[in-house]
PDB file of C-alpha atoms and ligand atoms in Angstrom:
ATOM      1  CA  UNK A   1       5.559 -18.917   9.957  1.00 52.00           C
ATOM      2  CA  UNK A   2       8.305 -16.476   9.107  1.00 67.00           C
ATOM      3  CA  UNK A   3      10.129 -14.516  10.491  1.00 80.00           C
ATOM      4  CA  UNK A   4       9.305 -10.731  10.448  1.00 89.00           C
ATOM      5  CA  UNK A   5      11.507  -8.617   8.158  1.00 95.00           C
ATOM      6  CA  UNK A   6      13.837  -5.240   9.704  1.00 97.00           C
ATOM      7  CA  UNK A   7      14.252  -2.136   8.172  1.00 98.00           C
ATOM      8  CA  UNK A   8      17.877  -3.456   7.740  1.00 98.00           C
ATOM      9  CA  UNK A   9      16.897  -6.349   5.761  1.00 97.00           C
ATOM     10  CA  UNK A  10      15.151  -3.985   3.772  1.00 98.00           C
ATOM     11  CA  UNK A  11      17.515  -1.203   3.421  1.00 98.00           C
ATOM     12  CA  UNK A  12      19.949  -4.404   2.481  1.00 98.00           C
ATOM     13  CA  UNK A  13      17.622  -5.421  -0.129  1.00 97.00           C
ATOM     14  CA  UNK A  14      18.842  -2.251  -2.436  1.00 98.00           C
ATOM     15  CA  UNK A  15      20.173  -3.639  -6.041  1.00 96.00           C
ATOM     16  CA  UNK A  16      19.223  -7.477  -5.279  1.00 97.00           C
ATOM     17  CA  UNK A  17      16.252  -9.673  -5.075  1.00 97.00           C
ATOM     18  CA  UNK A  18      13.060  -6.787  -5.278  1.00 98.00           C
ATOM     19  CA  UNK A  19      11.390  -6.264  -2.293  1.00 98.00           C
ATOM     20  CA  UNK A  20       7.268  -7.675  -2.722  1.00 98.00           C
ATOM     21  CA  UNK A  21       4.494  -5.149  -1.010  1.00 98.00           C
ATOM     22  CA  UNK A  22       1.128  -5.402  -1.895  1.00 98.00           C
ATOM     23  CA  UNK A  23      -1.897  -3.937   0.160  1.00 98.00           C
ATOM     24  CA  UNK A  24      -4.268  -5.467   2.382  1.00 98.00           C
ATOM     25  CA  UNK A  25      -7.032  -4.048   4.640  1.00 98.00           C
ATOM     26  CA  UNK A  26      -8.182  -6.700   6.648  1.00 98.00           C
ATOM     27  CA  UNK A  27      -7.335  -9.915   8.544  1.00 98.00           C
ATOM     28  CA  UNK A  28      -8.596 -12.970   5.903  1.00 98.00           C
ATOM     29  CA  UNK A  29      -6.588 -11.104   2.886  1.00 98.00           C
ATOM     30  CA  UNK A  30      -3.598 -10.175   5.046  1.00 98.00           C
ATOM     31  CA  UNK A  31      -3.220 -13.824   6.226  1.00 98.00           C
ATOM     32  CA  UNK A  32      -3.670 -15.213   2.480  1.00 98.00           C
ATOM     33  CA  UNK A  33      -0.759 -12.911   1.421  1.00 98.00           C
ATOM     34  CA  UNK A  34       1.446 -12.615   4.431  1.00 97.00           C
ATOM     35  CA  UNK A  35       3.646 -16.088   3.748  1.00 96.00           C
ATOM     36  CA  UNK A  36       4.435 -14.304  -0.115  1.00 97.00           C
ATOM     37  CA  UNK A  37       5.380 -10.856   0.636  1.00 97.00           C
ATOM     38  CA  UNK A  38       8.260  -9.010   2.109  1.00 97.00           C
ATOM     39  CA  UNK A  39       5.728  -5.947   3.303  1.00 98.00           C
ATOM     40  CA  UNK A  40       1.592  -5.392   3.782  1.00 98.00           C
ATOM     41  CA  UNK A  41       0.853  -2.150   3.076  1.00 98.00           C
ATOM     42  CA  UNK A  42      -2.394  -0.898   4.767  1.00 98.00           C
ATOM     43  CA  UNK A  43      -2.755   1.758   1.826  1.00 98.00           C
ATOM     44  CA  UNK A  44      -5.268   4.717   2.299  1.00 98.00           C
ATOM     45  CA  UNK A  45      -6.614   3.182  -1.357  1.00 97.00           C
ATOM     46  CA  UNK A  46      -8.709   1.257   1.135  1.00 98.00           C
ATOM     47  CA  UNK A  47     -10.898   4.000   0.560  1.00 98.00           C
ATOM     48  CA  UNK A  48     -12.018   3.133  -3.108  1.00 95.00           C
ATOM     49  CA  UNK A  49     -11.318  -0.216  -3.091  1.00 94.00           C
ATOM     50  CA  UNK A  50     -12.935  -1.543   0.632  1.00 95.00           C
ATOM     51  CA  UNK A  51     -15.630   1.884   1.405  1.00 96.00           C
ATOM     52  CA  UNK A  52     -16.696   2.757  -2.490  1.00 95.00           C
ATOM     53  CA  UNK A  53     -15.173   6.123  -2.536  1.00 96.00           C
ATOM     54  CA  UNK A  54     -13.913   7.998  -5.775  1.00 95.00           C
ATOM     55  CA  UNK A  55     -10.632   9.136  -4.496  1.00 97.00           C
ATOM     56  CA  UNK A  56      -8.120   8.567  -1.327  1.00 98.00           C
ATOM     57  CA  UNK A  57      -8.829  11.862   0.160  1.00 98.00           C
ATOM     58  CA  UNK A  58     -11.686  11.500   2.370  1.00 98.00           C
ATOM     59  CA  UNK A  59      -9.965   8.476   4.266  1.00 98.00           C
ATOM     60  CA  UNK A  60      -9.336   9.146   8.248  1.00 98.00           C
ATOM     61  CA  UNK A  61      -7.169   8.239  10.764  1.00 98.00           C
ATOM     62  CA  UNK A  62      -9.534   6.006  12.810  1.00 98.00           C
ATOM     63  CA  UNK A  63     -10.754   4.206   9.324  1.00 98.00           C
ATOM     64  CA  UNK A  64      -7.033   3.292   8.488  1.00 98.00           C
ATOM     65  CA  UNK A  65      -6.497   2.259  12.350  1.00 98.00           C
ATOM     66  CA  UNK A  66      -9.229   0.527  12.357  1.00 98.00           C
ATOM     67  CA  UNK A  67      -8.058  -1.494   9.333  1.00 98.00           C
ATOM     68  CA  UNK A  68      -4.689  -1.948  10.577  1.00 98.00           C
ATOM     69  CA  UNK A  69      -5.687  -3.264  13.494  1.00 98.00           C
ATOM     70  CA  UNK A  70      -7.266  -6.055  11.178  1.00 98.00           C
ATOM     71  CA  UNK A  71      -4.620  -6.798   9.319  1.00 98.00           C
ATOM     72  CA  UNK A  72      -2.303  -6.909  12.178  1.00 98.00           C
ATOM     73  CA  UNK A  73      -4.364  -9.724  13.722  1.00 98.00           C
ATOM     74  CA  UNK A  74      -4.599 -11.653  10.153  1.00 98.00           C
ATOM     75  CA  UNK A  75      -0.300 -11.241   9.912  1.00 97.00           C
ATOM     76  CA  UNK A  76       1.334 -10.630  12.921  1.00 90.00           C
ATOM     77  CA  UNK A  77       4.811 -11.459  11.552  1.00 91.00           C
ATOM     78  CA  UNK A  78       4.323  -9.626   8.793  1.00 95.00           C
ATOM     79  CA  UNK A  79       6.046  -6.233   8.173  1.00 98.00           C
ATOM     80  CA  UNK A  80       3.147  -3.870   8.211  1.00 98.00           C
ATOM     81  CA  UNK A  81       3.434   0.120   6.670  1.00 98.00           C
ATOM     82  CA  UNK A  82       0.869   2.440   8.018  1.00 99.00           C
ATOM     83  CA  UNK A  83      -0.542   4.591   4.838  1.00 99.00           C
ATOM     84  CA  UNK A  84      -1.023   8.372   6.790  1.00 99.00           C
ATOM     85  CA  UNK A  85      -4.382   9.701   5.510  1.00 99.00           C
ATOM     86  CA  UNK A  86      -4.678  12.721   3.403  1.00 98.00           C
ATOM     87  CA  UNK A  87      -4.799  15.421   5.859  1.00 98.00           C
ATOM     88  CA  UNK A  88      -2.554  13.694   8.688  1.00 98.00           C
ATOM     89  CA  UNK A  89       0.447  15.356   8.434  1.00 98.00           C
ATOM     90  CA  UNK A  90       0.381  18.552   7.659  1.00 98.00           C
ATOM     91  CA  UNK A  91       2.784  20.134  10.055  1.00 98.00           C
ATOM     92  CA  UNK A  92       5.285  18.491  12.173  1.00 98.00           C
ATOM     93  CA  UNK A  93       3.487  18.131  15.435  1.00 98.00           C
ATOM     94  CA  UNK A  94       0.397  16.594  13.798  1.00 98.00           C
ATOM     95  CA  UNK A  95       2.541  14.076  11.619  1.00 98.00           C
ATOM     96  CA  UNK A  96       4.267  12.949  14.730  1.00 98.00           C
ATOM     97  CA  UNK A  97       0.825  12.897  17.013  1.00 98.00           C
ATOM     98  CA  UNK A  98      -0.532  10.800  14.152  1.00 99.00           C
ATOM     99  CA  UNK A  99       2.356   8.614  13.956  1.00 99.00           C
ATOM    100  CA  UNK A 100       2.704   8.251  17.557  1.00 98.00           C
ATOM    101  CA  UNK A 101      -1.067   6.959  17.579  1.00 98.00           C
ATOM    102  CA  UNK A 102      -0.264   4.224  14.877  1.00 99.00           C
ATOM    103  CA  UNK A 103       2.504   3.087  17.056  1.00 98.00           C
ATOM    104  CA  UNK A 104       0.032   3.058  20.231  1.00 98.00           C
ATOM    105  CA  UNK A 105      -2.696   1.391  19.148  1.00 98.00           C
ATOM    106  CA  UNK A 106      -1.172  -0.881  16.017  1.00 98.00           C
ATOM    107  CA  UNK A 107       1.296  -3.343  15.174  1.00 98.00           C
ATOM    108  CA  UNK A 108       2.288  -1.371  12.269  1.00 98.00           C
ATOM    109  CA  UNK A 109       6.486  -1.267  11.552  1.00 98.00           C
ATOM    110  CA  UNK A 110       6.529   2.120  10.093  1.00 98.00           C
ATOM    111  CA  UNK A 111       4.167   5.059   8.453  1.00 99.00           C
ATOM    112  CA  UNK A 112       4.291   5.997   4.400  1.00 99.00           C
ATOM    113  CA  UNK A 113       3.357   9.446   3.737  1.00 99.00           C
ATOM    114  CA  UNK A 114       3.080  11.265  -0.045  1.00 98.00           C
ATOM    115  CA  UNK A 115       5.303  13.932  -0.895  1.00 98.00           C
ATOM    116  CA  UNK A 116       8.888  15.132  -2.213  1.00 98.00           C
ATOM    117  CA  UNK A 117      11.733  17.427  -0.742  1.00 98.00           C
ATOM    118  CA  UNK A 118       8.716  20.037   0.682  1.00 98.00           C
ATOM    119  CA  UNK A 119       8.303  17.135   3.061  1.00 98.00           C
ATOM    120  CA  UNK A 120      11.903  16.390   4.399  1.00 98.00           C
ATOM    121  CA  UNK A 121      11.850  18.262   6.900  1.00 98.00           C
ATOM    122  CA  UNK A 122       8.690  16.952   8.542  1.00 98.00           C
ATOM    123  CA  UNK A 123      10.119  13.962   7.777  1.00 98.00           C
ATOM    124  CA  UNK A 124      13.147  14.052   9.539  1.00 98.00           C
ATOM    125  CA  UNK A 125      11.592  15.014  12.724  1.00 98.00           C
ATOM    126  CA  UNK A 126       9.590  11.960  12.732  1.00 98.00           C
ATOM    127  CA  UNK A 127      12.482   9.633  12.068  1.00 98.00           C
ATOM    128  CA  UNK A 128      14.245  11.795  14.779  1.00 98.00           C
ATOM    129  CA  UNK A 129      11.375  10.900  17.093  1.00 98.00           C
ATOM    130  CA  UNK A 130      11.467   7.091  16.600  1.00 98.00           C
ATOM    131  CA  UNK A 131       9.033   6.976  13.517  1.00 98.00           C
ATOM    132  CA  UNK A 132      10.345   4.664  10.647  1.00 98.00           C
ATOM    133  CA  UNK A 133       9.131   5.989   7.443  1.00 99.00           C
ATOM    134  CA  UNK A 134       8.733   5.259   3.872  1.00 99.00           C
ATOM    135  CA  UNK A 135       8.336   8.008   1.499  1.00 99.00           C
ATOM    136  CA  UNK A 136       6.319   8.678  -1.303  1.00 98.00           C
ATOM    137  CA  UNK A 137       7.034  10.219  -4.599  1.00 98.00           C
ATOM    138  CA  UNK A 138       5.727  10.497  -8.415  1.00 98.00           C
ATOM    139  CA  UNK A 139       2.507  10.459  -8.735  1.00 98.00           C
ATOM    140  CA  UNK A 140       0.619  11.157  -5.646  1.00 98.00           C
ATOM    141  CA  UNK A 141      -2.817   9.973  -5.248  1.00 98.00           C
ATOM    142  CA  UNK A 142      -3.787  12.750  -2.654  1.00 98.00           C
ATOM    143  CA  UNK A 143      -3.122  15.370  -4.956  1.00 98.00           C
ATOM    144  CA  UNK A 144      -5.683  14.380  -7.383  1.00 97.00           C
ATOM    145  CA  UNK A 145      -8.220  17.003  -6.395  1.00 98.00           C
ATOM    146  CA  UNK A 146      -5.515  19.606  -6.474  1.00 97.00           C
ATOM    147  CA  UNK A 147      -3.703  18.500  -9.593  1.00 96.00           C
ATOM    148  CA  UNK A 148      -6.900  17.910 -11.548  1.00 97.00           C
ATOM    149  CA  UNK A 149      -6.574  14.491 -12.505  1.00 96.00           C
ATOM    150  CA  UNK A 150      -3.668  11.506 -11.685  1.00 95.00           C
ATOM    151  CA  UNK A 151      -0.490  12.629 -13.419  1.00 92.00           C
ATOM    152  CA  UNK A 152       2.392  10.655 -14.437  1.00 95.00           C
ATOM    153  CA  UNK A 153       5.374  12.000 -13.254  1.00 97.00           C
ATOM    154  CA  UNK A 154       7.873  13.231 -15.843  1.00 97.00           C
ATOM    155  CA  UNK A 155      10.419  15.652 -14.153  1.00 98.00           C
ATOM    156  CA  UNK A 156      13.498  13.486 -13.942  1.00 98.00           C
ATOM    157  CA  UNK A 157      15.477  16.126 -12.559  1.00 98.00           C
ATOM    158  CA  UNK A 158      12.729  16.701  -9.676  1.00 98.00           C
ATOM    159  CA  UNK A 159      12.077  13.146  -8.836  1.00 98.00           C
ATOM    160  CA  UNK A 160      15.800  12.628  -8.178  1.00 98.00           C
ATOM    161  CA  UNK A 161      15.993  15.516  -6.101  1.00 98.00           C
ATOM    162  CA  UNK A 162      12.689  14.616  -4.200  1.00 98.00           C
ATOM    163  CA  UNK A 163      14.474  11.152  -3.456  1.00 98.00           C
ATOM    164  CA  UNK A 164      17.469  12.551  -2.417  1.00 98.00           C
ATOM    165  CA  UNK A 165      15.880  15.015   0.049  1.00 98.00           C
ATOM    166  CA  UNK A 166      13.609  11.820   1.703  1.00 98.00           C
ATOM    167  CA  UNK A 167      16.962   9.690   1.879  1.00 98.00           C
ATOM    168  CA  UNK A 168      18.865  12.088   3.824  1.00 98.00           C
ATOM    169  CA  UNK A 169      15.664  13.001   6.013  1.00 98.00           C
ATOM    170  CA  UNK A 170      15.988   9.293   7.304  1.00 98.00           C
ATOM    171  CA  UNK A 171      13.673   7.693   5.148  1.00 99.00           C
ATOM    172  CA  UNK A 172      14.321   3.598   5.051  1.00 98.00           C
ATOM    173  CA  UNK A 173      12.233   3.166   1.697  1.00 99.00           C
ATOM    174  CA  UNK A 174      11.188   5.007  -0.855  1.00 99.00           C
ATOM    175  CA  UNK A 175       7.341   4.193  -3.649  1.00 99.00           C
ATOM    176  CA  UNK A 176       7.884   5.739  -6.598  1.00 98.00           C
ATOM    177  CA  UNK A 177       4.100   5.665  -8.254  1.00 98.00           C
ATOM    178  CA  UNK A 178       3.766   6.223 -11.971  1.00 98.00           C
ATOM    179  CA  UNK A 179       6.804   7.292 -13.679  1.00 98.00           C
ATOM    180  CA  UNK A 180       8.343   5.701 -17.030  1.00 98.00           C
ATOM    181  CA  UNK A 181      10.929   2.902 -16.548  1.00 98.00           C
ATOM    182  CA  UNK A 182      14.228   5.176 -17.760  1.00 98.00           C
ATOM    183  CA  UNK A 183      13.260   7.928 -14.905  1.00 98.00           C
ATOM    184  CA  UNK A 184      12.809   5.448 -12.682  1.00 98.00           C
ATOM    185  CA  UNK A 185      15.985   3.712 -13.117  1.00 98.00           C
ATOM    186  CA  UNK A 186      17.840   7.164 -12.806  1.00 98.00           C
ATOM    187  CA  UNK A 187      15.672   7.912  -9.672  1.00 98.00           C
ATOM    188  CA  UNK A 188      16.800   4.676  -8.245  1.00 98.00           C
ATOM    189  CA  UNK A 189      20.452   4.927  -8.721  1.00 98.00           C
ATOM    190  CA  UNK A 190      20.534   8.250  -6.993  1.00 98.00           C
ATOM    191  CA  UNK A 191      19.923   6.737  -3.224  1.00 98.00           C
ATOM    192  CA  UNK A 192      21.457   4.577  -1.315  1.00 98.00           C
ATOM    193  CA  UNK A 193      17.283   3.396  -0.126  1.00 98.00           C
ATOM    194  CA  UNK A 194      15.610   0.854  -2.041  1.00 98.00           C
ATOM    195  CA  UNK A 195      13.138   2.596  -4.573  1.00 98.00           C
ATOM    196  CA  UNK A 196       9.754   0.539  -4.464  1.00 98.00           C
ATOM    197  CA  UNK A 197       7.973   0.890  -7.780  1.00 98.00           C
ATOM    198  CA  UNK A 198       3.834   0.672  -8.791  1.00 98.00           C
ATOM    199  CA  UNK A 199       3.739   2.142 -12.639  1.00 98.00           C
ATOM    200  CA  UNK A 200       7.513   2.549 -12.626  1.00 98.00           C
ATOM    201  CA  UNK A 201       8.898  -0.433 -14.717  1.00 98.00           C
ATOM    202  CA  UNK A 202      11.425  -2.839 -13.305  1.00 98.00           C
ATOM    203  CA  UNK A 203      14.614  -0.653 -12.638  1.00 98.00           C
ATOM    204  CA  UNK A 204      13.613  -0.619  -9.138  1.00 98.00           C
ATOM    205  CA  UNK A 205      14.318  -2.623  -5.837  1.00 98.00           C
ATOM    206  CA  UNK A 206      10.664  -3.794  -5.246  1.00 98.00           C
ATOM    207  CA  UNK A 207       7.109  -3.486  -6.845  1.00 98.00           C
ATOM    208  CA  UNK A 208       3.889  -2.738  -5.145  1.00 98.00           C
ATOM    209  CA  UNK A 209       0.688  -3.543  -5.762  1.00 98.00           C
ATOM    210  CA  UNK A 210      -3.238  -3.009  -4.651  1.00 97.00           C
ATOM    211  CA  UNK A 211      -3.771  -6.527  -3.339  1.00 98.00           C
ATOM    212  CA  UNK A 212      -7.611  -6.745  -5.083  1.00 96.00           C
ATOM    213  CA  UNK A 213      -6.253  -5.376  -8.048  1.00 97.00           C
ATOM    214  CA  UNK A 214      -3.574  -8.181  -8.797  1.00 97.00           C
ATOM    215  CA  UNK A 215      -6.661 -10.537  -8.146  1.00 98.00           C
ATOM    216  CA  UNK A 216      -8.403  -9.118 -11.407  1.00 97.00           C
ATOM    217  CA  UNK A 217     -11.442  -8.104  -8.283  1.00 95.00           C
ATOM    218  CA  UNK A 218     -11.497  -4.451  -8.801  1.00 88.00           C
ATOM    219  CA  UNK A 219     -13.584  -4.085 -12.434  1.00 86.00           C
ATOM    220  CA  UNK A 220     -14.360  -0.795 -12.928  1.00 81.00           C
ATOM    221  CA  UNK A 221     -11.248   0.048 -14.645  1.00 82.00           C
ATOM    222  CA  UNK A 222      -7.391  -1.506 -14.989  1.00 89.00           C
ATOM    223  CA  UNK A 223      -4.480   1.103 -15.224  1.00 91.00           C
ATOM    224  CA  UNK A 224      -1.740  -0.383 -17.376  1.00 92.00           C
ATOM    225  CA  UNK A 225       0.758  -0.834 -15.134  1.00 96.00           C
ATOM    226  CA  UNK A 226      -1.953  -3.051 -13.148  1.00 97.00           C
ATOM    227  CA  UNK A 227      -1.264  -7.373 -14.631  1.00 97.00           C
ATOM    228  CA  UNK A 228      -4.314  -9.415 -12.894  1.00 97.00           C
ATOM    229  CA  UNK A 229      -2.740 -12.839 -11.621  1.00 98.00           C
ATOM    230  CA  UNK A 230      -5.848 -13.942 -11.392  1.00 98.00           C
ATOM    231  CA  UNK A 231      -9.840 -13.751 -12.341  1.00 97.00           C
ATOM    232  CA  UNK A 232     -11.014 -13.200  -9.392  1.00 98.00           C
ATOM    233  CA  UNK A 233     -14.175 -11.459  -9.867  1.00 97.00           C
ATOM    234  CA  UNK A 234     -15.402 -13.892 -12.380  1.00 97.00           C
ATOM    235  CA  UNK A 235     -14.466 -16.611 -10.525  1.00 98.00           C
ATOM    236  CA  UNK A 236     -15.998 -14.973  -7.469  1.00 98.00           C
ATOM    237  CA  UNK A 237     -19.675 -14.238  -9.290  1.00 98.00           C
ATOM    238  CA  UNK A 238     -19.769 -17.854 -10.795  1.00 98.00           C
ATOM    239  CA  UNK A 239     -19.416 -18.943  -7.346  1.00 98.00           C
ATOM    240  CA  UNK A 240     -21.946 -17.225  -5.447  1.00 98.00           C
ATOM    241  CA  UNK A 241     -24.095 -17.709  -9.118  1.00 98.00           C
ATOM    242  CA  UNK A 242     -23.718 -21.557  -8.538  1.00 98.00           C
ATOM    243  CA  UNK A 243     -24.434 -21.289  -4.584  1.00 98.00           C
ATOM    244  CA  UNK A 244     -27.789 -19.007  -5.305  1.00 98.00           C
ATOM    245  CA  UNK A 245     -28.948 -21.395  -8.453  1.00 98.00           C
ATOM    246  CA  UNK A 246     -28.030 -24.751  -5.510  1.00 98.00           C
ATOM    247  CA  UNK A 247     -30.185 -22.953  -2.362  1.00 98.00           C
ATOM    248  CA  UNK A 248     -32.967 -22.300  -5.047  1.00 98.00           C
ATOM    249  CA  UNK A 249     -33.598 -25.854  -6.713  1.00 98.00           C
ATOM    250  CA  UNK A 250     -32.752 -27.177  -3.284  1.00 98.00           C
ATOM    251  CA  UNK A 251     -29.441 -28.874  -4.181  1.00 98.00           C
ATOM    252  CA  UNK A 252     -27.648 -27.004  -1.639  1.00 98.00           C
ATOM    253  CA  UNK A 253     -27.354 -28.206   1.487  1.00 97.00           C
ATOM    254  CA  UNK A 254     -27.018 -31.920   0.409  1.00 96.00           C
ATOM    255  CA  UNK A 255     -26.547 -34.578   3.612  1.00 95.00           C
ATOM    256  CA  UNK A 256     -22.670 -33.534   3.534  1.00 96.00           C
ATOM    257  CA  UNK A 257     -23.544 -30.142   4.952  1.00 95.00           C
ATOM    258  CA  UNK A 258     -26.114 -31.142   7.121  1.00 96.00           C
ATOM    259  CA  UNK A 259     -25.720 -32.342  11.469  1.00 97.00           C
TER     260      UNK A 259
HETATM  261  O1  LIG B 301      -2.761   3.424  -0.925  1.00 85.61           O
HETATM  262  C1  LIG B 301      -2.105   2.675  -1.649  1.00 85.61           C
HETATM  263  O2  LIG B 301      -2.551   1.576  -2.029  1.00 85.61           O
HETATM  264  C2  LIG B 301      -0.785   3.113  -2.067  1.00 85.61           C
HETATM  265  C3  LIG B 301      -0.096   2.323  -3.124  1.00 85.61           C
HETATM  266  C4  LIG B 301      -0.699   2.646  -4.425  1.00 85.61           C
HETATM  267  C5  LIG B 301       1.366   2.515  -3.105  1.00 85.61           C
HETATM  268  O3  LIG B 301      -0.302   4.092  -1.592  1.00 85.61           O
END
């Protein structure tokens, strides 16, 4: 077992080996990836991927504790991010009500919340309260409703200023979410905070990724940026094809498998 990463080691990691986060929402996946990753992100995609849902927006704050609570128990030395469900934060007091009742009832290290220099200020009072937090910025997931659709982010000029604002609010790590690699680079270089990256190229400090999407699990569509390490949901029907053809003819459970 490892040992469980600081928000120093990962404030160090900025300009050197990139940081690995990928989500998880329960114990058997968050074990399986804990050993590989720097950080488990309990992400509020949960939502689509684990509960069917078209969007992020209708997740809550008991759904994402409840999952968190899983995944804490499948990698407790992992370094675990809280995702704060659309709707959690709105003004300061709720953001740091919400973030105090991560820290009470999980093991999560530290909250991630969506938003640019209109949330800095929120910000900083939960950092000044204790709160470790990871912004952020690009394209933001819980705006889809609003925004009409999931839009790449192309203001350079914005995006560094959005960084810039979450750095000096106290932030200890910044996701960057759909951007093109040359913003992304210039976004980086502006903060002193590693700049995690999931549709913004490789000029970063760290990639994330939705755990059952690297798996090739999640079928319904692949966004580019997405590569699929793995064929999981063929592999996955095959298997429980072969399992329902052996129960049928009766070749399943052989002696091996019987007391
Ligand atoms: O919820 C999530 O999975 C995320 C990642 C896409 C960064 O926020």
């Amino acid at each position: 077992m490892g040992k469980k990463i600081t928000i120093d080691t990962i404030k160090s990691a900025k300009g050197r080996t990139p940081l690995v986060m990928v989500t998880a929402y329960d114990a058997l996946f968050a074990k399986l990836f804990s050993p590989y990753v720097d950080m488990i992100l309990v992400g509020d995609s949960l939502n689509m991927i684990f509960a069917g849902k078209s969007d992020t927006l209708s997740a809550t704050m008991d759904q994402m504790i409840y999952h968190t609570k899983a995944v804490c128990a499948g990698a407790r030395e992992s370094f675990i991010v809280f995702d704060m469900p659309y709707g959690s934060y709105t003004t300061k007091k709720e953001a740091l009500q919400n973030a105090m009742r991560v820290y009470k009832e999980t093991c999560a290290d530290a909250i991630k919340l969506e938003g640019g220099k209109e949330k800095a200020k929120l910000i900083e009072h939960l950092c000044k309260n204790g709160v470790a937090v990871m912004g952020h910025i690009g394209l933001l997931p819980q705006h889809v409703r609003g925004e009409g659709g999931y839009k790449i982010a192309t203001d350079k000029d914005a995006l560094i200023e959005d960084a810039k604002a979450l750095e000096e609010a106290g932030v200890f790590a910044i996701v960057l979410e759909g951007t093109k690699s040359e913003i992304a680079k210039a976004v980086s270089q502006s903060v002193h905070v590693p700049i995690i990256g999931i549709g913004a190229g490789k000029e970063v400090d760290g990639q994330v990724l939705v755990g059952s999407d690297l798996l090739g699990l999640f079928e319904d569509f692949k966004p580019k940026f997405v590569k699929h390490y793995l064929n999981g949901a063929q592999l996955m029907k095959e298997a429980i094809a072969q399992y329902s053809k052996e129960v049928r003819d009766k070749t399943f459970p052989t002696k091996d498998h019987s007391y």
